[in-house]
PDB file of C-alpha atoms (C1' of nucleotides) in Angstrom:
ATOM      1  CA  UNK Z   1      51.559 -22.993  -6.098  1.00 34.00           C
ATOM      2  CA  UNK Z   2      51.256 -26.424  -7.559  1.00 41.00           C
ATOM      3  CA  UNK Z   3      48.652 -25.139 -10.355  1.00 45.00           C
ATOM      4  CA  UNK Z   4      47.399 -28.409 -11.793  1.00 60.00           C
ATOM      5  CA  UNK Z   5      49.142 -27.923 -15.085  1.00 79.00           C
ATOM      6  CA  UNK Z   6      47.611 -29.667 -17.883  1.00 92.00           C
ATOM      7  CA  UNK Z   7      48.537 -32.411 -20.281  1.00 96.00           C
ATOM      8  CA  UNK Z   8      49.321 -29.591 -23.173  1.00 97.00           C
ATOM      9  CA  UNK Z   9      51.840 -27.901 -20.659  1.00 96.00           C
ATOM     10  CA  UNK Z  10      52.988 -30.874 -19.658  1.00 97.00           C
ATOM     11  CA  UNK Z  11      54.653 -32.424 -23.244  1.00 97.00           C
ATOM     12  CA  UNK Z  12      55.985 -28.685 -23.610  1.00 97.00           C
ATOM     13  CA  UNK Z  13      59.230 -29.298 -22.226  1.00 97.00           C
ATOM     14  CA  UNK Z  14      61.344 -31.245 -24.252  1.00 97.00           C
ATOM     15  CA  UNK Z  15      63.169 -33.466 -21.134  1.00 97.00           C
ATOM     16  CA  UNK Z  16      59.414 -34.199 -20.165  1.00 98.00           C
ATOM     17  CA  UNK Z  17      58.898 -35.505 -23.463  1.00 97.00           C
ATOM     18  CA  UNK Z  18      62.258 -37.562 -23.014  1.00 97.00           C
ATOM     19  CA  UNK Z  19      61.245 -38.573 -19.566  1.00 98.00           C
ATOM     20  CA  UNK Z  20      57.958 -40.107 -21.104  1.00 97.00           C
ATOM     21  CA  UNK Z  21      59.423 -41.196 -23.892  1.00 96.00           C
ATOM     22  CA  UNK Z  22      62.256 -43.223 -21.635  1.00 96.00           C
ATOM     23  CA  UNK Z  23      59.495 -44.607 -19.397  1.00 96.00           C
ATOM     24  CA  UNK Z  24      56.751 -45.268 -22.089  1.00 95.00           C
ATOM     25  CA  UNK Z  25      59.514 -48.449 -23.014  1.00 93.00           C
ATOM     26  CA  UNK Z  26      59.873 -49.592 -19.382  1.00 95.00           C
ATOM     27  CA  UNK Z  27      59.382 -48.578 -16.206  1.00 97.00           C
ATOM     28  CA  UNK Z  28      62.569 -46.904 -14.703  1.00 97.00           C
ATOM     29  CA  UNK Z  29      62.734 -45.269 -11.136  1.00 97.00           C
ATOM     30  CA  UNK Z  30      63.547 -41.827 -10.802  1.00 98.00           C
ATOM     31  CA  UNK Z  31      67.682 -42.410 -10.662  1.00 97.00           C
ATOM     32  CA  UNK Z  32      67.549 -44.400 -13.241  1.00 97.00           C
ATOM     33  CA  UNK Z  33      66.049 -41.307 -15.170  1.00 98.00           C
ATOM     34  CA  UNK Z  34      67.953 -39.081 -14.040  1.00 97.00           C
ATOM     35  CA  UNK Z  35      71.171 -40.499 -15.076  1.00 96.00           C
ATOM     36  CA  UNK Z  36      70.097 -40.292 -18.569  1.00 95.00           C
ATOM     37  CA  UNK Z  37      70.098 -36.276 -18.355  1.00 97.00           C
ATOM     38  CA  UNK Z  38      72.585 -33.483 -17.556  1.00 96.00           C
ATOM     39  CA  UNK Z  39      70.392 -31.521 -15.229  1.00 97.00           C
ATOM     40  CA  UNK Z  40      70.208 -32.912 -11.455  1.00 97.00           C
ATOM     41  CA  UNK Z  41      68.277 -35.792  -9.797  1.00 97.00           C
ATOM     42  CA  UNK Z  42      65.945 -32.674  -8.271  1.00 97.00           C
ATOM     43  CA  UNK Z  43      65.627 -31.068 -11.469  1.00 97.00           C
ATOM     44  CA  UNK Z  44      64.026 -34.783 -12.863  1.00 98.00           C
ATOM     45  CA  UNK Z  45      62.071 -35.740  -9.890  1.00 98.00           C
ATOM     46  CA  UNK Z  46      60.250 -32.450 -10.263  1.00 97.00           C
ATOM     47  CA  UNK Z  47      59.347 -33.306 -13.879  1.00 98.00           C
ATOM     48  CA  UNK Z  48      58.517 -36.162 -12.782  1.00 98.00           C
ATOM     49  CA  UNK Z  49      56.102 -35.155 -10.265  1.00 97.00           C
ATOM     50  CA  UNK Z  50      54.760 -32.226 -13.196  1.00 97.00           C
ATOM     51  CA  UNK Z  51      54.113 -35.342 -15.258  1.00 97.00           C
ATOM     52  CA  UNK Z  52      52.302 -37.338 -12.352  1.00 96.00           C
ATOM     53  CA  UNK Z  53      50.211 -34.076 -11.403  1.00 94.00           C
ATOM     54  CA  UNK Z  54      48.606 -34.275 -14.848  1.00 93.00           C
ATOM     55  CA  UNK Z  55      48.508 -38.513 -14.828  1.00 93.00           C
ATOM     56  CA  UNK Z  56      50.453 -38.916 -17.582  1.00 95.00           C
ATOM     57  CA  UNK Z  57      52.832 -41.289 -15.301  1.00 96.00           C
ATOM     58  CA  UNK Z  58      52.516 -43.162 -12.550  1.00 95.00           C
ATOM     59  CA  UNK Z  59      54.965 -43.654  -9.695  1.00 97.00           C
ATOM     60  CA  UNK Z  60      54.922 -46.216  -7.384  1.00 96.00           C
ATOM     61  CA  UNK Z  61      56.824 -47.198  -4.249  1.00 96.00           C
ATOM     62  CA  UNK Z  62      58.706 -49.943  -4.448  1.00 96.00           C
ATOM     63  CA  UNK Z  63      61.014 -50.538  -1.463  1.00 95.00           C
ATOM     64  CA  UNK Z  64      63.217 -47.082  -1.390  1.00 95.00           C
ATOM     65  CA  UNK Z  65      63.018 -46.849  -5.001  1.00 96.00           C
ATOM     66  CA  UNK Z  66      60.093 -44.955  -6.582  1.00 97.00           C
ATOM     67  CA  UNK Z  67      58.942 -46.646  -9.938  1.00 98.00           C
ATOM     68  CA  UNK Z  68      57.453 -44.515 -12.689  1.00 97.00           C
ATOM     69  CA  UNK Z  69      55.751 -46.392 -15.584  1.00 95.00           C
ATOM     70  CA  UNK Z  70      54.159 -44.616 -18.603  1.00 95.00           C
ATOM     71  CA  UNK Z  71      50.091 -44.065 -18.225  1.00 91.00           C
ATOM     72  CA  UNK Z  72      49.761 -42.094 -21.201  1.00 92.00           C
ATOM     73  CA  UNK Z  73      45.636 -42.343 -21.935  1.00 88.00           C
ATOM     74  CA  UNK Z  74      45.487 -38.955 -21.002  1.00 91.00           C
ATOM     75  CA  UNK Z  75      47.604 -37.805 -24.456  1.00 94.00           C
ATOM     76  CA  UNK Z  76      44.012 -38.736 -26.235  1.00 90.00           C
ATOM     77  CA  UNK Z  77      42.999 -35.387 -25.149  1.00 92.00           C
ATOM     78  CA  UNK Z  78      45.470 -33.777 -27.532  1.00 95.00           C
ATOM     79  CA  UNK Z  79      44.766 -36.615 -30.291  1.00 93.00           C
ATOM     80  CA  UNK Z  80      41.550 -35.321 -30.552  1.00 92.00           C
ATOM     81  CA  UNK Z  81      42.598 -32.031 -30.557  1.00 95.00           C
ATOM     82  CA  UNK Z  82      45.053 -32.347 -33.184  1.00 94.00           C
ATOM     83  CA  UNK Z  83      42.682 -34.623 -34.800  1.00 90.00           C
ATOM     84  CA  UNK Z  84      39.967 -32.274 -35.388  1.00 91.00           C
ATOM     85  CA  UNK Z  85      42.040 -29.688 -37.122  1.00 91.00           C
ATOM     86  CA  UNK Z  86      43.267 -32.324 -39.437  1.00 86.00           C
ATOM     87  CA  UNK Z  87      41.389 -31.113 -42.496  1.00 77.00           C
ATOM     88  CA  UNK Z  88      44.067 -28.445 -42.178  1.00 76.00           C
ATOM     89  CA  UNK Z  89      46.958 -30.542 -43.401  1.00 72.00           C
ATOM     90  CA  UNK Z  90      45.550 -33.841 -44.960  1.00 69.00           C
ATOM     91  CA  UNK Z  91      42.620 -34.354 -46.836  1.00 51.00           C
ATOM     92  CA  UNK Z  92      42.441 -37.500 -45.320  1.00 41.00           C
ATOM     93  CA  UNK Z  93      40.255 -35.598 -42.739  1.00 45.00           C
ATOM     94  CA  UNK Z  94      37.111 -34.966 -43.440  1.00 48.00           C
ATOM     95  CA  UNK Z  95      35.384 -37.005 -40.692  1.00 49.00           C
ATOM     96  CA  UNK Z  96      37.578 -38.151 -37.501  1.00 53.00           C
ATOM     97  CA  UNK Z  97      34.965 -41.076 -36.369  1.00 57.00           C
ATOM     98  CA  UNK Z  98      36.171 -43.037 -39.747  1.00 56.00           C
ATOM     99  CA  UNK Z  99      39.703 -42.365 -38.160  1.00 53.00           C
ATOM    100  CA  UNK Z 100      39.303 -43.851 -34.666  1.00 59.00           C
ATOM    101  CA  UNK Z 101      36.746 -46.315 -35.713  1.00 63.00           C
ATOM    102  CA  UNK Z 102      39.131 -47.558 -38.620  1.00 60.00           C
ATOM    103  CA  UNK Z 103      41.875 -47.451 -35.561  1.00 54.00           C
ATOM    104  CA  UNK Z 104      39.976 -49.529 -33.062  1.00 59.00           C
ATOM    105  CA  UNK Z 105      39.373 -51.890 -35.680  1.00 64.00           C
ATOM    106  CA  UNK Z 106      42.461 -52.143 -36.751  1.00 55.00           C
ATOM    107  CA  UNK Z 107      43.619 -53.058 -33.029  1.00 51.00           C
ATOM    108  CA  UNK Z 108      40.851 -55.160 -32.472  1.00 60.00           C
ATOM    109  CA  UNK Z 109      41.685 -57.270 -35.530  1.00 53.00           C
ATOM    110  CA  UNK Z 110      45.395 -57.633 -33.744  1.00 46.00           C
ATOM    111  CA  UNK Z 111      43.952 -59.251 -30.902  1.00 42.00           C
ATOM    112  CA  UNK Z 112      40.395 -60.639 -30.467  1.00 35.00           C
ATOM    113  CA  UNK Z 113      37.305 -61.076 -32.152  1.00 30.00           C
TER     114      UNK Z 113
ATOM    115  CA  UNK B   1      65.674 -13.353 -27.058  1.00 34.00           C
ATOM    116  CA  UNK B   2      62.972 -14.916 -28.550  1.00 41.00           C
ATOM    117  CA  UNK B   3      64.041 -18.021 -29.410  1.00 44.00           C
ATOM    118  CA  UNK B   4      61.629 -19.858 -31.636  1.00 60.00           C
ATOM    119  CA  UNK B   5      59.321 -21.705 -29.630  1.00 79.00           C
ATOM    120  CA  UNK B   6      58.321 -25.073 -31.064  1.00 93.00           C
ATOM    121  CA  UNK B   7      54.546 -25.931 -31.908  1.00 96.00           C
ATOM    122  CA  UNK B   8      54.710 -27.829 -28.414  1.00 97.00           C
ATOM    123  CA  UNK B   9      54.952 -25.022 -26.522  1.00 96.00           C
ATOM    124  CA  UNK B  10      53.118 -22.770 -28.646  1.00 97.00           C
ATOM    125  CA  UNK B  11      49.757 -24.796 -27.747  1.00 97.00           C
ATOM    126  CA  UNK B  12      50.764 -25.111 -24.431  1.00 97.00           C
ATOM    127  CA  UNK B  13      48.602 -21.677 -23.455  1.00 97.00           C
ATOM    128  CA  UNK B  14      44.800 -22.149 -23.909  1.00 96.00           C
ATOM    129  CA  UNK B  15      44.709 -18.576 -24.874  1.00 97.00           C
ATOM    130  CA  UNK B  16      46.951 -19.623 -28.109  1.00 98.00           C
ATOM    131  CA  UNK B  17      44.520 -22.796 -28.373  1.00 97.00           C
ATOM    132  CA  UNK B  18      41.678 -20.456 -28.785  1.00 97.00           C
ATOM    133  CA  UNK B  19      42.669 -18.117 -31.262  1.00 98.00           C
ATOM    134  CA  UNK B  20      43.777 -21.189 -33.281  1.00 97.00           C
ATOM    135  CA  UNK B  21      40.078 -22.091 -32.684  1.00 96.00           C
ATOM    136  CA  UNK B  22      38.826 -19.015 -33.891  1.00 96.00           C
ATOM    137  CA  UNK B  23      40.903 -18.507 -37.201  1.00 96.00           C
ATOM    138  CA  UNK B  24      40.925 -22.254 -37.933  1.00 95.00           C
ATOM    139  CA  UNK B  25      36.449 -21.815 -38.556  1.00 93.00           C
ATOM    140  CA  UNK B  26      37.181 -18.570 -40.575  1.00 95.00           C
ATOM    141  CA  UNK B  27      40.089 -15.781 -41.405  1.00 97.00           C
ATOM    142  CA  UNK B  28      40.619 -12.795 -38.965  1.00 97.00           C
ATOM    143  CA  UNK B  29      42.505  -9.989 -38.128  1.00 97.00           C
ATOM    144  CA  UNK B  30      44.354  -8.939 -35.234  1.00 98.00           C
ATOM    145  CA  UNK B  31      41.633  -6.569 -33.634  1.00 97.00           C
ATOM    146  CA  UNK B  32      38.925  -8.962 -34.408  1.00 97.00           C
ATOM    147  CA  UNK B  33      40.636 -11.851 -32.378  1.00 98.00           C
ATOM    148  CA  UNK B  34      41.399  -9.609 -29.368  1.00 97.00           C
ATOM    149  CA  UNK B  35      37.539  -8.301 -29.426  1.00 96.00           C
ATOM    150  CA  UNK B  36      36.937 -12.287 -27.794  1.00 96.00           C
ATOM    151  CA  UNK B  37      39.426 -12.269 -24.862  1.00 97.00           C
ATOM    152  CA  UNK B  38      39.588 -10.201 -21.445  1.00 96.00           C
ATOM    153  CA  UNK B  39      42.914  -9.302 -22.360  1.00 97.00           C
ATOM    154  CA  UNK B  40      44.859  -6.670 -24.547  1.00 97.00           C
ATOM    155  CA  UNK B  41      45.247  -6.456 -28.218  1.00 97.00           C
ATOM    156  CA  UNK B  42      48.887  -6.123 -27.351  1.00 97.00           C
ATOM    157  CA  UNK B  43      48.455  -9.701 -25.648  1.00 97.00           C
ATOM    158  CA  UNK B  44      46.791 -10.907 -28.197  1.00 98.00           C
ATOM    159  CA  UNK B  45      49.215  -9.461 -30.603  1.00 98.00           C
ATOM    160  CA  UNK B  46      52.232 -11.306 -28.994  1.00 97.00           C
ATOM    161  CA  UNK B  47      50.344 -14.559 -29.176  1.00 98.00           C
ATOM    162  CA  UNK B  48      49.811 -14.333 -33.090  1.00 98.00           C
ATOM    163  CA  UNK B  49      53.378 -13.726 -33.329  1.00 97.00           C
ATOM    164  CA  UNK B  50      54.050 -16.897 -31.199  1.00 97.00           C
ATOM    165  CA  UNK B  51      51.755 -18.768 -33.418  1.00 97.00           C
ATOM    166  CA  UNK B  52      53.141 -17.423 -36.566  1.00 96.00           C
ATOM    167  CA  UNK B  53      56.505 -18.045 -35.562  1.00 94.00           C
ATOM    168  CA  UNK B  54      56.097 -21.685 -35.667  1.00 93.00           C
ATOM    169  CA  UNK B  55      54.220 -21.912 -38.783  1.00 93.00           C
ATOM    170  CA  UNK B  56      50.683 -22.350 -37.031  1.00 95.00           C
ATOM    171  CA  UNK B  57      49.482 -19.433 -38.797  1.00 95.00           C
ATOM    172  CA  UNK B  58      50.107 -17.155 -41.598  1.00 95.00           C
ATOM    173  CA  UNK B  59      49.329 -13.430 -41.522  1.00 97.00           C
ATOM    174  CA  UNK B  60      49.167 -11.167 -44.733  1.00 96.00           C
ATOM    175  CA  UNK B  61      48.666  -7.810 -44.747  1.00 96.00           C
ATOM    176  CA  UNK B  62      45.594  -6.392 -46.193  1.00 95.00           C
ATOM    177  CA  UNK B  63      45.473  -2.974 -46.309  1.00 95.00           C
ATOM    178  CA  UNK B  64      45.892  -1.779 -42.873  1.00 95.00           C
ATOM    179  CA  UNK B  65      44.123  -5.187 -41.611  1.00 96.00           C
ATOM    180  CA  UNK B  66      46.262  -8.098 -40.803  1.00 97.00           C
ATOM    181  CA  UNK B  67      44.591 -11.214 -41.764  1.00 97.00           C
ATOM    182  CA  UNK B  68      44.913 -14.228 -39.855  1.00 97.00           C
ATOM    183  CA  UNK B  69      44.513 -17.436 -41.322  1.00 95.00           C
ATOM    184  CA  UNK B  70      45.234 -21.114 -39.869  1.00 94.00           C
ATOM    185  CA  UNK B  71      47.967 -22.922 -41.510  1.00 91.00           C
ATOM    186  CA  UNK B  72      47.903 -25.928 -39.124  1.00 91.00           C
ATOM    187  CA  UNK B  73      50.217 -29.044 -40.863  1.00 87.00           C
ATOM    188  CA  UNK B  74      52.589 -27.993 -38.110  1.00 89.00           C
ATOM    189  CA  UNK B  75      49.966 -30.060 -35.571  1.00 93.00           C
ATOM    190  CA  UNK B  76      51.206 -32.783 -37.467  1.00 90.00           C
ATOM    191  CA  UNK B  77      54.158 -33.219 -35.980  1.00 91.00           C
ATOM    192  CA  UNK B  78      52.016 -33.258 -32.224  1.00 95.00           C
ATOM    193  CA  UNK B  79      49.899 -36.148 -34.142  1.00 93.00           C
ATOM    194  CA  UNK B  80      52.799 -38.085 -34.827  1.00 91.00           C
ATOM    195  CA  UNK B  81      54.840 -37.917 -31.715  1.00 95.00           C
ATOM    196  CA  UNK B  82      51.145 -38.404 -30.065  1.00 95.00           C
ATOM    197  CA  UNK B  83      50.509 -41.839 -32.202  1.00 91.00           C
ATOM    198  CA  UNK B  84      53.371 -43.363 -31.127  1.00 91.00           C
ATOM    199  CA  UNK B  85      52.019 -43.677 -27.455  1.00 92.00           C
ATOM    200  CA  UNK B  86      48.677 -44.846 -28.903  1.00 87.00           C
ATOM    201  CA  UNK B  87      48.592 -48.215 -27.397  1.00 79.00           C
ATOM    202  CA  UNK B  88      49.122 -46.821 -24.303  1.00 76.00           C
ATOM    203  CA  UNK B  89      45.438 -45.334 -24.117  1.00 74.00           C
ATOM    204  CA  UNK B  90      43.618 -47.421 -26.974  1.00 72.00           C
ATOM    205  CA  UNK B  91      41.570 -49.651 -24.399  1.00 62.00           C
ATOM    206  CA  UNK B  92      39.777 -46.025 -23.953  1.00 58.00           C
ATOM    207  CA  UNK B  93      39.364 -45.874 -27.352  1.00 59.00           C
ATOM    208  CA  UNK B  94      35.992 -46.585 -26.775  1.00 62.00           C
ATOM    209  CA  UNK B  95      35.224 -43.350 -24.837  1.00 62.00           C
ATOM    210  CA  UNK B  96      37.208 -41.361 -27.497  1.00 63.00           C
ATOM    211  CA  UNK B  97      35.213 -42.364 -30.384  1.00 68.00           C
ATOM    212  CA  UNK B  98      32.117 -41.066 -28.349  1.00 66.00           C
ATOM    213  CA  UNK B  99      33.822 -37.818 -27.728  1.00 65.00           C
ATOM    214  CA  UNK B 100      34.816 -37.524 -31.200  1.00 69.00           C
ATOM    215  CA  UNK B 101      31.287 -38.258 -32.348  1.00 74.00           C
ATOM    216  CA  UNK B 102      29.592 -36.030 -30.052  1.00 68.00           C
ATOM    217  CA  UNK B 103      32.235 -33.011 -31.211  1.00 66.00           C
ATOM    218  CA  UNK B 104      31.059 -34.044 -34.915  1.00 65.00           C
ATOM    219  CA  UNK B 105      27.560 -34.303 -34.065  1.00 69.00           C
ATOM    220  CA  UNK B 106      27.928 -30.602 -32.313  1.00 60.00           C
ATOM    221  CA  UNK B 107      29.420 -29.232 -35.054  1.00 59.00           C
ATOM    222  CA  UNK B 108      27.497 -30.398 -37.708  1.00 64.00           C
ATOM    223  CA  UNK B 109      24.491 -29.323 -35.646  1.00 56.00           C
ATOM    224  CA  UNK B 110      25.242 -26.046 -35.625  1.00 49.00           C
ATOM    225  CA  UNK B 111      26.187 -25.439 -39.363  1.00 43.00           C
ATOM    226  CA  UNK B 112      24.768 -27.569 -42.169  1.00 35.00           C
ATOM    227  CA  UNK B 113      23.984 -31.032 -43.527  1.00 31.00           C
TER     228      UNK B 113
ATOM    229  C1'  DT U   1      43.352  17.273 -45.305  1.00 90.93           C
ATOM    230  C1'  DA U   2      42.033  16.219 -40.539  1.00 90.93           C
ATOM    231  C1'  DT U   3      40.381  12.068 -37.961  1.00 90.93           C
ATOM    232  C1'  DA U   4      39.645   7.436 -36.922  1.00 90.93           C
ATOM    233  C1'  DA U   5      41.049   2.621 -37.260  1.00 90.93           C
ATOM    234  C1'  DA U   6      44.341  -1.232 -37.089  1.00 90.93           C
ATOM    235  C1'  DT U   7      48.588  -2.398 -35.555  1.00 90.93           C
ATOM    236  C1'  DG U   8      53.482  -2.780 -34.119  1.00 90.93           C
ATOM    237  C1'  DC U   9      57.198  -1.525 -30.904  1.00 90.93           C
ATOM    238  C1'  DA U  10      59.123  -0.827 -26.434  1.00 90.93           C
ATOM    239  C1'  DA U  11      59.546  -0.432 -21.486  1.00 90.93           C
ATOM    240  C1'  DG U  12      58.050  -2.155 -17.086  1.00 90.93           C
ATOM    241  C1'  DC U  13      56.391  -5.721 -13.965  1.00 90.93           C
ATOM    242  C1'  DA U  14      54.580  -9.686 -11.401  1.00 90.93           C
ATOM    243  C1'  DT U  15      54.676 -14.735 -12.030  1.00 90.93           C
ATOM    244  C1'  DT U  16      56.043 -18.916 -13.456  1.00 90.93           C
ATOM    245  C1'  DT U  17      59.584 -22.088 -14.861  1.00 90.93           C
ATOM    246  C1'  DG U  18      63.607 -24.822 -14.719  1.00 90.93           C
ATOM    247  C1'  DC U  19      67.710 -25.585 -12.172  1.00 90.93           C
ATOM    248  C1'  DT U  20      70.926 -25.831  -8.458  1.00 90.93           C
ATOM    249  C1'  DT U  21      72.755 -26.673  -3.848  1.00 90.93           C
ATOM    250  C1'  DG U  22      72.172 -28.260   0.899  1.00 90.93           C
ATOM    251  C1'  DC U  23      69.920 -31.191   4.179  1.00 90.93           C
ATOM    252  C1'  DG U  24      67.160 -34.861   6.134  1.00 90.93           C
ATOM    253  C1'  DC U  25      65.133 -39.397   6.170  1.00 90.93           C
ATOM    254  C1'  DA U  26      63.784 -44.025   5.258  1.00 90.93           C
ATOM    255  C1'  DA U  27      65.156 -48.451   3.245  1.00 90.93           C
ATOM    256  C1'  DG U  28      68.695 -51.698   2.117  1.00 90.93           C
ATOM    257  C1'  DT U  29      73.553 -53.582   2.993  1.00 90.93           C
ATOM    258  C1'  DA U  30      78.154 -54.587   5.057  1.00 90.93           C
TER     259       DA U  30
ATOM    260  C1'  DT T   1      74.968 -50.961  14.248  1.00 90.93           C
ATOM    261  C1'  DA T   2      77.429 -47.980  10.714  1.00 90.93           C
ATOM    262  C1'  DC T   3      77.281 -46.846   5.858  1.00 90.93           C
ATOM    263  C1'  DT T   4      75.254 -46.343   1.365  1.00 90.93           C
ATOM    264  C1'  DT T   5      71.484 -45.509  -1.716  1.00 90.93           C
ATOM    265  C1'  DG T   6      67.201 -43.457  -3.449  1.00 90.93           C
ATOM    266  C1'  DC T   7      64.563 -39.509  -2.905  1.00 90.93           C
ATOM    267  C1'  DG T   8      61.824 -35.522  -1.291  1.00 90.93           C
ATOM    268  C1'  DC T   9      61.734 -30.883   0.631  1.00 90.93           C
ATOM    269  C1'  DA T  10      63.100 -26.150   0.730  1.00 90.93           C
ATOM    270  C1'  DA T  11      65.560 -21.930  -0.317  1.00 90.93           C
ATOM    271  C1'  DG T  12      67.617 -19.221  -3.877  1.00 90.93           C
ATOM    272  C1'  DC T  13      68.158 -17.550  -8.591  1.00 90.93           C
ATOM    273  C1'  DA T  14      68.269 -16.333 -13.481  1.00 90.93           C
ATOM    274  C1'  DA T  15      65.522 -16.458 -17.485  1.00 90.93           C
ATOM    275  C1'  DA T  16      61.223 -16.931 -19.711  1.00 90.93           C
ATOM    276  C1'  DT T  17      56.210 -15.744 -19.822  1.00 90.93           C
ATOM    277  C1'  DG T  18      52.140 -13.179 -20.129  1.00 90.93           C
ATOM    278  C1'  DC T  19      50.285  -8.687 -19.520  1.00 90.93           C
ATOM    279  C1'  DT T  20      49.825  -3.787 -19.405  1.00 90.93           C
ATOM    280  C1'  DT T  21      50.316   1.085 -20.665  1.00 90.93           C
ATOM    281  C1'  DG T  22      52.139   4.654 -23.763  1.00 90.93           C
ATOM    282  C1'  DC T  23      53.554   6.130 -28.260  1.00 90.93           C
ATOM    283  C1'  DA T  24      54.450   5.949 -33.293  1.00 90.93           C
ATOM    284  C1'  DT T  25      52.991   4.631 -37.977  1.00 90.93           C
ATOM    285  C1'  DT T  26      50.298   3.449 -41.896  1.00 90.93           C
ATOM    286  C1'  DT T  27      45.856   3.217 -44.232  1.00 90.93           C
ATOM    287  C1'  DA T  28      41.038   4.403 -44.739  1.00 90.93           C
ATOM    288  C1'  DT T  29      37.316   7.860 -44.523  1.00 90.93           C
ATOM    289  C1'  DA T  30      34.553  11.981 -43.777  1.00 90.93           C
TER     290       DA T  30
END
DNA sequence: TATAAATGCAAGCATTTGCTTGCGCAAGTA
DNA sequence: TACTTGCGCAAGCAAATGCTTGCATTTATA
């Protein structure tokens, strides 16, 4: 029942995008989410646990309440994805490695080295 | 009925990813696309429909062959929402760059320069 | 002009999805 | 020890999805 949905299905709902988007700021437990939504508690908590299913979040207990904080390393799978179709809409393109290299410098120059 | 499904959701099937796949390297038209799946023009069909419904590709008629071309700026939107959550995955950046050097190398091993 | 090729349209159908309500349980609190 | 709070589990349901088969239509071709 529980097909391990991937990260692709996972962004396609627009409250899971919300939910991420909520938690990506600061960790929140799942009332906390919920009250930010019209549909029910239930209705969140299963996003919730679509979201963990694919590790985009992770939820951890903490007392009675269940903390979910953002773990979003799996959305590089549909960077790269994106990424290598980007010829199609910048010329920019042309070759990707320049892109994440130039990134990775770019973050590395924020911090160390 | 159908209510225009956004470029999230359109990717969301791996069927839909393909085709994009396939039309993205070179034009095709509708019969040519369904001769690479298991399932039914007709399925196939619907799924161009989905795709050109959000902009992810444009179809022109050409004599009694529909032509089926990638028009992907519409993944920029992905790319941008995507970016945003960067630093939540860039310590892997590492690994990505590989991945995105070994999909270059592939690539370019298998047409020119 | 028949015949084949390339498609779209429509009806039918099994699943999957997204939600809801109802209930139970464990962890804090009065 | 009662009561409240945070949540998950499960059943039920309507709508959306993904496919299929059957039929009609337009454009090439022999």
């Amino acid at each position: 029942m529980k097909a391990r949905r991937d990260v692709y299905q996972a962004i396609a709902d627009p409250t899971r995008r919300a939910i991420i988007n909520m938690i990506a700021a600061q960790p929140h437990n799942v009332n906390a989410i919920a009250a930010n939504f019209d549909v029910t508690r239930q209705a969140i908590s299963l996003h919730i646990q679509i979201l963990a299913d694919c590790g985009l979040i992770n939820v951890k207990q903490q007392g009675r309440d269940r903390v979910c904080e953002a773990r979003l390393d799996q959305l590089g799978e549909i960077s790269v994805w994106v990424d290598q179709y980007r010829q199609h809409w910048e010329n920019k393109l042309d070759n990707l490695e320049k892109y994440v290299v130039n990134l990775k410098n770019e973050r590395n120059g924020k911090q160390s080295k």
